[in-house]
Short mmCIF file of C-alpha atoms and ligand atoms in Angstrom, two decimals:
data_model
loop_
_atom_site.label_atom_id
_atom_site.label_comp_id
_atom_site.label_asym_id
_atom_site.label_seq_id
_atom_site.Cartn_x
_atom_site.Cartn_y
_atom_site.Cartn_z
CA UNK N 23 150.11 124.64 98.06
CA UNK N 24 150.04 122.40 101.16
CA UNK N 25 147.97 119.23 100.52
CA UNK N 26 144.70 118.34 102.04
CA UNK N 27 145.46 115.38 104.39
CA UNK N 28 141.96 113.05 102.65
CA UNK N 29 140.54 113.73 99.19
CA UNK N 30 137.59 112.05 99.33
CA UNK N 31 137.47 112.35 95.59
CA UNK N 32 140.23 109.63 95.25
CA UNK N 33 137.22 106.82 96.32
CA UNK N 34 135.10 108.18 93.70
CA UNK N 35 137.58 107.29 90.94
CA UNK N 36 135.98 104.71 89.03
CA UNK N 37 133.12 102.76 89.14
CA UNK N 38 134.30 99.79 90.88
CA UNK N 39 135.78 101.47 93.18
CA UNK N 40 132.61 103.25 94.05
CA UNK N 41 130.31 99.99 94.29
CA UNK N 42 132.75 98.99 96.67
CA UNK N 43 132.24 101.45 98.86
CA UNK N 44 128.54 102.00 98.31
CA UNK N 45 126.99 102.05 102.29
CA UNK N 46 123.54 101.46 101.05
CA UNK N 47 122.19 98.81 98.58
CA UNK N 48 118.43 98.67 97.16
CA UNK N 49 117.43 95.08 96.60
CA UNK N 50 113.86 94.07 94.88
CA UNK N 51 113.56 92.00 98.22
CA UNK N 52 113.39 95.43 100.08
CA UNK N 53 109.86 96.08 97.89
CA UNK N 54 106.87 95.34 98.95
CA UNK N 55 103.78 95.71 95.98
CA UNK N 56 100.13 97.55 97.50
CA UNK N 57 97.81 95.87 95.26
CA UNK N 58 93.83 97.15 94.69
CA UNK N 59 91.01 94.45 94.24
CA UNK N 60 87.42 95.48 93.45
CA UNK N 61 84.66 92.77 94.27
CA UNK N 62 82.56 94.16 91.38
CA UNK N 63 83.88 93.70 87.99
CA UNK N 64 82.55 97.21 87.11
CA UNK N 65 85.09 98.70 89.38
CA UNK N 66 88.20 97.34 88.14
CA UNK N 67 89.73 99.55 85.85
CA UNK N 68 92.98 101.48 85.67
CA UNK N 69 93.51 104.61 88.90
CA UNK N 70 93.40 107.63 86.37
CA UNK N 71 95.39 109.49 88.98
CA UNK N 72 97.74 106.89 89.55
CA UNK N 73 99.27 105.87 85.77
CA UNK N 74 100.45 102.21 85.86
CA UNK N 75 98.16 100.81 88.58
CA UNK N 76 95.21 99.24 88.29
CA UNK N 77 92.59 98.11 90.44
CA UNK N 78 92.37 94.76 89.68
CA UNK N 79 89.35 91.73 89.42
CA UNK N 80 89.79 89.05 91.51
CA UNK N 81 89.98 87.06 88.29
CA UNK N 82 93.29 89.06 86.96
CA UNK N 83 94.61 89.68 90.53
CA UNK N 84 96.45 86.13 89.82
CA UNK N 85 98.48 87.04 86.84
CA UNK N 86 99.31 90.43 88.51
CA UNK N 87 100.46 88.38 91.56
CA UNK N 88 102.32 86.03 89.70
CA UNK N 89 104.42 88.39 87.51
CA UNK N 90 105.17 90.32 91.38
CA UNK N 91 106.63 87.28 92.59
CA UNK N 92 107.98 86.53 89.15
CA UNK N 93 109.91 89.88 89.34
CA UNK N 94 111.02 88.60 93.08
CA UNK N 95 108.91 91.36 94.62
CA UNK N 96 108.63 89.51 98.46
CA UNK N 97 105.44 90.96 99.52
CA UNK N 98 102.37 92.45 98.80
CA UNK N 99 99.61 94.45 100.45
CA UNK N 100 96.20 94.20 99.69
CA UNK N 101 93.43 96.59 99.36
CA UNK N 102 89.73 95.62 98.95
CA UNK N 103 87.39 97.82 97.18
CA UNK N 104 84.18 96.20 98.40
CA UNK N 105 80.76 95.92 96.28
CA UNK N 106 78.75 97.84 99.22
CA UNK N 107 79.36 100.07 101.77
CA UNK N 108 77.33 100.57 105.37
CA UNK N 109 78.20 102.72 108.58
CA UNK N 110 80.22 100.21 110.21
CA UNK N 111 81.50 99.30 107.15
CA UNK N 112 80.46 95.70 107.69
CA UNK N 113 82.25 94.20 104.24
CA UNK N 114 85.74 94.53 105.76
CA UNK N 115 84.75 91.84 108.45
CA UNK N 116 82.98 89.50 105.84
CA UNK N 117 84.62 86.33 105.99
CA UNK N 118 83.32 86.12 102.43
CA UNK N 119 84.70 89.38 101.45
CA UNK N 120 86.50 90.87 99.15
CA UNK N 121 90.36 90.48 100.96
CA UNK N 122 89.39 87.19 102.35
CA UNK N 123 88.58 85.83 99.00
CA UNK N 124 91.75 87.50 97.19
CA UNK N 125 93.80 85.77 100.17
CA UNK N 126 92.41 82.24 99.49
CA UNK N 127 93.09 82.73 95.63
CA UNK N 128 96.72 84.08 96.20
CA UNK N 129 97.35 81.28 99.06
CA UNK N 130 96.39 78.90 96.16
CA UNK N 131 98.78 79.79 93.78
CA UNK N 132 101.55 78.72 96.36
CA UNK N 133 103.90 81.34 95.38
CA UNK N 134 106.84 82.59 97.85
CA UNK N 135 105.57 85.57 98.73
CA UNK N 136 104.64 87.41 102.27
CA UNK N 137 100.65 88.21 101.98
CA UNK N 138 99.88 91.53 104.02
CA UNK N 139 96.95 93.89 104.31
CA UNK N 140 95.71 96.70 105.29
CA UNK N 141 93.20 96.76 108.23
CA UNK N 142 90.88 99.58 108.58
CA UNK N 143 87.36 100.65 107.47
CA UNK N 144 87.49 103.84 105.47
CA UNK N 145 87.24 101.86 101.89
CA UNK N 146 84.07 99.79 103.25
CA UNK N 147 82.04 102.99 105.17
CA UNK N 148 79.56 104.51 103.56
CA UNK N 149 80.95 108.14 104.97
CA UNK N 150 84.13 107.12 104.42
CA UNK N 151 85.95 107.69 108.00
CA UNK N 152 88.21 104.82 109.41
CA UNK N 153 85.94 103.66 111.96
CA UNK N 154 82.54 103.67 113.39
CA UNK N 155 80.80 107.14 113.82
CA UNK N 156 79.20 109.32 116.85
CA UNK N 157 78.91 113.14 116.55
CA UNK N 158 80.67 113.55 113.67
CA UNK N 159 83.62 111.74 115.68
CA UNK N 160 85.75 108.18 115.19
CA UNK N 161 85.01 106.51 118.03
CA UNK N 162 87.97 104.73 119.34
CA UNK N 163 87.09 101.55 121.18
CA UNK N 164 84.01 100.70 119.29
CA UNK N 165 86.58 100.75 116.01
CA UNK N 166 88.76 98.44 117.95
CA UNK N 167 86.09 95.85 118.15
CA UNK N 168 85.45 96.14 114.40
CA UNK N 169 88.98 96.03 113.50
CA UNK N 170 89.36 93.03 115.48
CA UNK N 171 86.88 91.50 113.41
CA UNK N 172 88.60 92.53 110.21
CA UNK N 173 91.70 91.12 111.02
CA UNK N 174 90.18 87.90 111.82
CA UNK N 175 88.17 87.41 108.97
CA UNK N 176 92.18 88.52 107.14
CA UNK N 177 93.95 85.69 109.29
CA UNK N 178 91.28 83.18 108.66
CA UNK N 179 91.87 83.59 104.91
CA UNK N 180 95.60 83.06 105.11
CA UNK N 181 97.06 86.63 106.01
CA UNK N 182 100.64 86.25 107.22
CA UNK N 183 101.13 90.24 108.49
CA UNK N 184 98.03 92.43 108.97
CA UNK N 185 98.63 96.22 108.90
CA UNK N 186 96.46 98.18 111.05
CA UNK N 187 96.28 101.73 108.92
CA UNK N 188 93.41 103.49 111.20
CA UNK N 189 95.63 105.24 114.03
CA UNK N 190 93.48 103.96 116.59
CA UNK N 191 94.49 103.65 120.14
CA UNK N 192 95.13 100.72 121.50
CA UNK N 193 94.91 98.66 117.60
CA UNK N 194 98.07 96.98 118.17
CA UNK N 195 97.32 95.53 121.38
CA UNK N 196 93.73 94.56 120.44
CA UNK N 197 94.57 92.49 117.31
CA UNK N 198 97.37 90.83 118.92
CA UNK N 199 95.11 89.81 121.89
CA UNK N 200 92.36 88.64 119.01
CA UNK N 201 94.59 87.24 116.72
CA UNK N 202 95.79 85.07 119.79
CA UNK N 203 92.88 84.12 121.52
CA UNK N 204 91.50 82.59 118.07
CA UNK N 205 94.93 80.32 117.30
CA UNK N 206 96.36 83.06 115.14
CA UNK N 207 99.40 83.64 117.13
CA UNK N 208 101.91 83.08 114.15
CA UNK N 209 99.96 86.13 112.38
CA UNK N 210 102.18 89.10 112.56
CA UNK N 211 101.04 93.26 112.90
CA UNK N 212 103.07 95.58 110.72
CA UNK N 213 101.65 98.64 112.77
CA UNK N 214 101.12 101.94 110.71
CA UNK N 215 102.87 103.12 113.90
CA UNK N 216 103.30 106.95 112.48
CA UNK N 217 100.75 107.52 110.07
CA UNK N 218 100.51 111.68 109.35
CA UNK N 219 97.21 113.76 107.99
CA UNK N 220 98.82 114.05 104.93
CA UNK N 221 98.00 115.52 101.34
CA UNK N 222 99.96 112.69 99.84
CA UNK N 223 97.28 110.41 100.20
CA UNK N 224 95.12 112.14 97.85
CA UNK N 225 95.53 109.52 94.67
CA UNK N 226 95.38 106.67 96.68
CA UNK N 227 91.57 107.79 98.08
CA UNK N 228 90.53 107.27 94.09
CA UNK N 229 92.06 104.04 93.89
CA UNK N 230 90.45 102.85 97.23
CA UNK N 231 87.49 104.86 97.19
CA UNK N 232 88.07 105.97 100.47
CA UNK N 233 88.11 109.73 100.64
CA UNK N 234 86.04 111.05 103.74
CA UNK N 235 82.44 112.18 102.77
CA UNK N 236 82.97 115.51 105.18
CA UNK N 237 85.43 116.82 107.37
CA UNK N 238 89.27 114.71 107.32
CA UNK N 239 91.51 112.75 109.42
CA UNK N 240 93.21 115.06 111.58
CA UNK N 241 91.34 113.89 114.94
CA UNK N 242 93.56 110.46 114.39
CA UNK N 243 96.34 110.89 111.91
CA UNK N 244 99.68 112.95 113.07
CA UNK N 245 100.38 116.37 112.80
CA UNK N 246 102.56 116.74 109.93
CA UNK N 247 104.72 119.23 112.02
CA UNK N 248 105.40 116.75 114.78
CA UNK N 249 108.36 114.68 115.08
CA UNK N 250 109.10 113.88 118.83
CA UNK N 251 105.23 112.86 118.66
CA UNK N 252 106.74 109.41 116.40
CA UNK N 253 108.40 107.88 119.22
CA UNK N 254 105.44 107.98 121.60
CA UNK N 255 103.60 106.59 118.90
CA UNK N 256 106.07 103.96 117.99
CA UNK N 257 106.93 103.36 121.65
CA UNK N 258 102.64 102.46 122.30
CA UNK N 259 102.62 100.31 119.34
CA UNK N 260 106.31 98.38 120.14
CA UNK N 261 104.89 98.02 124.00
CA UNK N 262 101.42 96.77 122.11
CA UNK N 263 103.37 94.16 120.79
CA UNK N 264 104.04 95.30 117.21
CA UNK N 265 105.93 93.14 115.46
CA UNK N 266 107.15 95.71 112.37
CA UNK N 267 106.59 99.68 112.56
CA UNK N 268 105.76 101.98 109.34
CA UNK N 269 106.28 105.32 108.69
CA UNK N 270 104.25 106.89 106.17
CA UNK N 271 104.72 108.65 103.96
CA UNK N 272 108.23 108.22 103.39
CA UNK N 273 110.04 110.72 101.23
CA UNK N 274 109.18 114.03 103.25
CA UNK N 275 109.23 112.24 106.44
CA UNK N 276 112.91 110.70 106.48
CA UNK N 277 113.85 112.55 109.45
CA UNK N 278 110.81 110.26 111.24
CA UNK N 279 112.36 107.22 109.37
CA UNK N 280 115.71 107.86 110.76
CA UNK N 281 114.42 108.69 114.23
CA UNK N 282 112.71 105.29 114.46
CA UNK N 283 115.42 103.43 113.47
CA UNK N 284 117.60 104.63 115.84
CA UNK N 285 115.19 104.95 118.72
CA UNK N 286 113.86 100.79 118.13
CA UNK N 287 117.18 99.36 117.05
CA UNK N 288 115.23 95.85 117.71
CA UNK N 289 112.01 96.51 115.52
CA UNK N 290 112.23 96.01 111.93
CA UNK N 291 110.71 99.18 110.54
CA UNK N 292 108.64 99.73 107.16
CA UNK N 293 108.53 103.17 105.03
CA UNK N 294 105.58 103.72 102.97
CA UNK N 295 106.24 105.52 99.42
CA UNK N 296 102.42 106.73 99.69
CA UNK N 297 100.37 107.39 96.25
CA UNK N 298 101.26 110.70 96.34
CA UNK N 299 104.76 110.05 96.14
CA UNK N 300 104.60 108.05 93.29
CA UNK N 301 102.34 109.72 91.45
CA UNK N 302 104.52 113.14 91.10
CA UNK N 303 107.37 111.24 89.76
CA UNK N 304 105.02 109.92 87.47
CA UNK N 305 103.66 113.05 86.16
CA UNK N 306 106.99 114.75 86.54
CA UNK N 307 108.42 111.89 84.39
CA UNK N 308 105.35 112.08 81.68
CA UNK N 309 106.28 115.72 80.79
CA UNK N 310 109.80 114.48 80.25
CA UNK N 311 111.01 116.98 83.55
CA UNK N 312 112.88 114.18 84.81
CA UNK N 313 113.97 110.86 84.75
CA UNK N 314 111.40 108.60 85.92
CA UNK N 315 113.60 105.44 86.92
CA UNK N 316 116.19 107.33 87.95
CA UNK N 317 114.31 109.42 90.34
CA UNK N 318 112.04 106.62 91.69
CA UNK N 319 115.70 104.30 92.40
CA UNK N 320 117.14 107.24 94.06
CA UNK N 321 113.94 107.84 96.05
CA UNK N 322 113.86 104.37 97.36
CA UNK N 323 117.86 104.50 98.00
CA UNK N 324 117.37 106.92 100.21
CA UNK N 325 114.20 105.84 102.09
CA UNK N 326 116.15 102.89 103.08
CA UNK N 327 119.34 104.99 103.72
CA UNK N 328 117.33 106.81 106.39
CA UNK N 329 116.84 103.64 108.15
CA UNK N 330 113.68 101.60 106.73
CA UNK N 331 114.00 97.94 106.29
CA UNK N 332 111.44 97.15 103.97
CA UNK N 333 109.79 99.85 101.63
CA UNK N 334 105.92 99.79 100.45
CA UNK N 335 105.54 101.24 96.71
CA UNK N 336 103.87 101.16 93.58
CA UNK N 337 107.29 100.95 91.47
CA UNK N 338 107.76 97.66 93.42
CA UNK N 339 107.25 95.46 89.93
CA UNK N 340 109.11 98.22 87.46
CA UNK N 341 112.02 98.78 90.23
CA UNK N 342 112.75 95.06 90.63
CA UNK N 343 113.05 94.87 86.19
CA UNK N 344 115.14 98.32 86.23
CA UNK N 345 117.41 96.74 89.32
CA UNK N 346 118.02 93.68 87.32
CA UNK N 347 119.62 96.31 84.37
C1 PBG E 417 93.95 104.32 104.95
C2 PBG E 417 94.59 103.95 104.14
C3 PBG E 417 95.59 105.37 103.75
C4 PBG E 417 96.42 104.78 102.91
C5 PBG E 417 96.82 103.10 103.02
N1 PBG E 417 96.03 102.72 103.94
C6 PBG E 417 94.84 106.21 103.06
C7 PBG E 417 94.20 107.30 104.05
O1 PBG E 417 94.69 107.38 105.61
O2 PBG E 417 93.41 108.23 103.70
C8 PBG E 417 97.48 105.65 101.84
C9 PBG E 417 97.95 105.13 100.69
C10 PBG E 417 98.58 105.81 99.99
O3 PBG E 417 98.30 107.33 99.48
O4 PBG E 417 99.24 105.52 98.83
N2 PBG E 417 93.12 102.78 104.97
#
């Protein structure tokens, strides 16, 4: 029998050796926890389609944020559920709206935590679309003016990072100039540069109350079939001044994560493990079909191996505990 020149199994012979040779490590400091906060007490409740995730009231948000920080999570991403909605999503830019109020409260806790906010109108408009409508279409540049006001309200209330998620053309440049023009040049922009029109957002729309009343988001979010176009979206956002880029969803789009990591080596990259990704793992685990902890950690590791620097995940707090075991 001839000897093989190299036997890869030799490197896998023991746990310490495997650990020494491990290429990718997932750590709690890679994770960002999304948080939903409701303006009205009666809207604060568990989200049926996302077991383990709740919409918090302002009052119980403090404890949740403290738990996340104590677990070692380094960032939170805030989504507001407003008391009232209208055609323009006015409540989104109210300096005393739900997200600015939440930001001021969290700031006052003095935690070591990056405060990030989702900047979009879909949770605040009565029609559920991500911008100002005319003739059933989301009007790009009128929407940019609105999200500038939203980002300013968040910046004034203490956001460290604003994350435009509406896939409007020119959003990053518009936010950068609005922030710089008002003394908020230190506020960073995390661009949802590559956001697909994905069915994996289903459970989130219950959480944020942001489902469009009619139609869909395919006129602005990307076609799931397109990979090369992701590079165009990312390049435009980098040129407009994006500090960080994001790919969303994460696990079904690992090729896109890898593509952006390679094409933009200087730009930190986030990936968002979205609601549907989370709920599928949860549901399968509840049925006993898979080991939820193992599948969640393996998914997060895969996202990191594909090139993400940080991962936004509803598992953040639990994963922190699992990683410590
Ligand atoms: C839009 C927004 C969405 C998500 C984050 N920001 C939903 C959408 O585009 O319909 C989805 C997040 C998730 O599914 O976890 N503001």
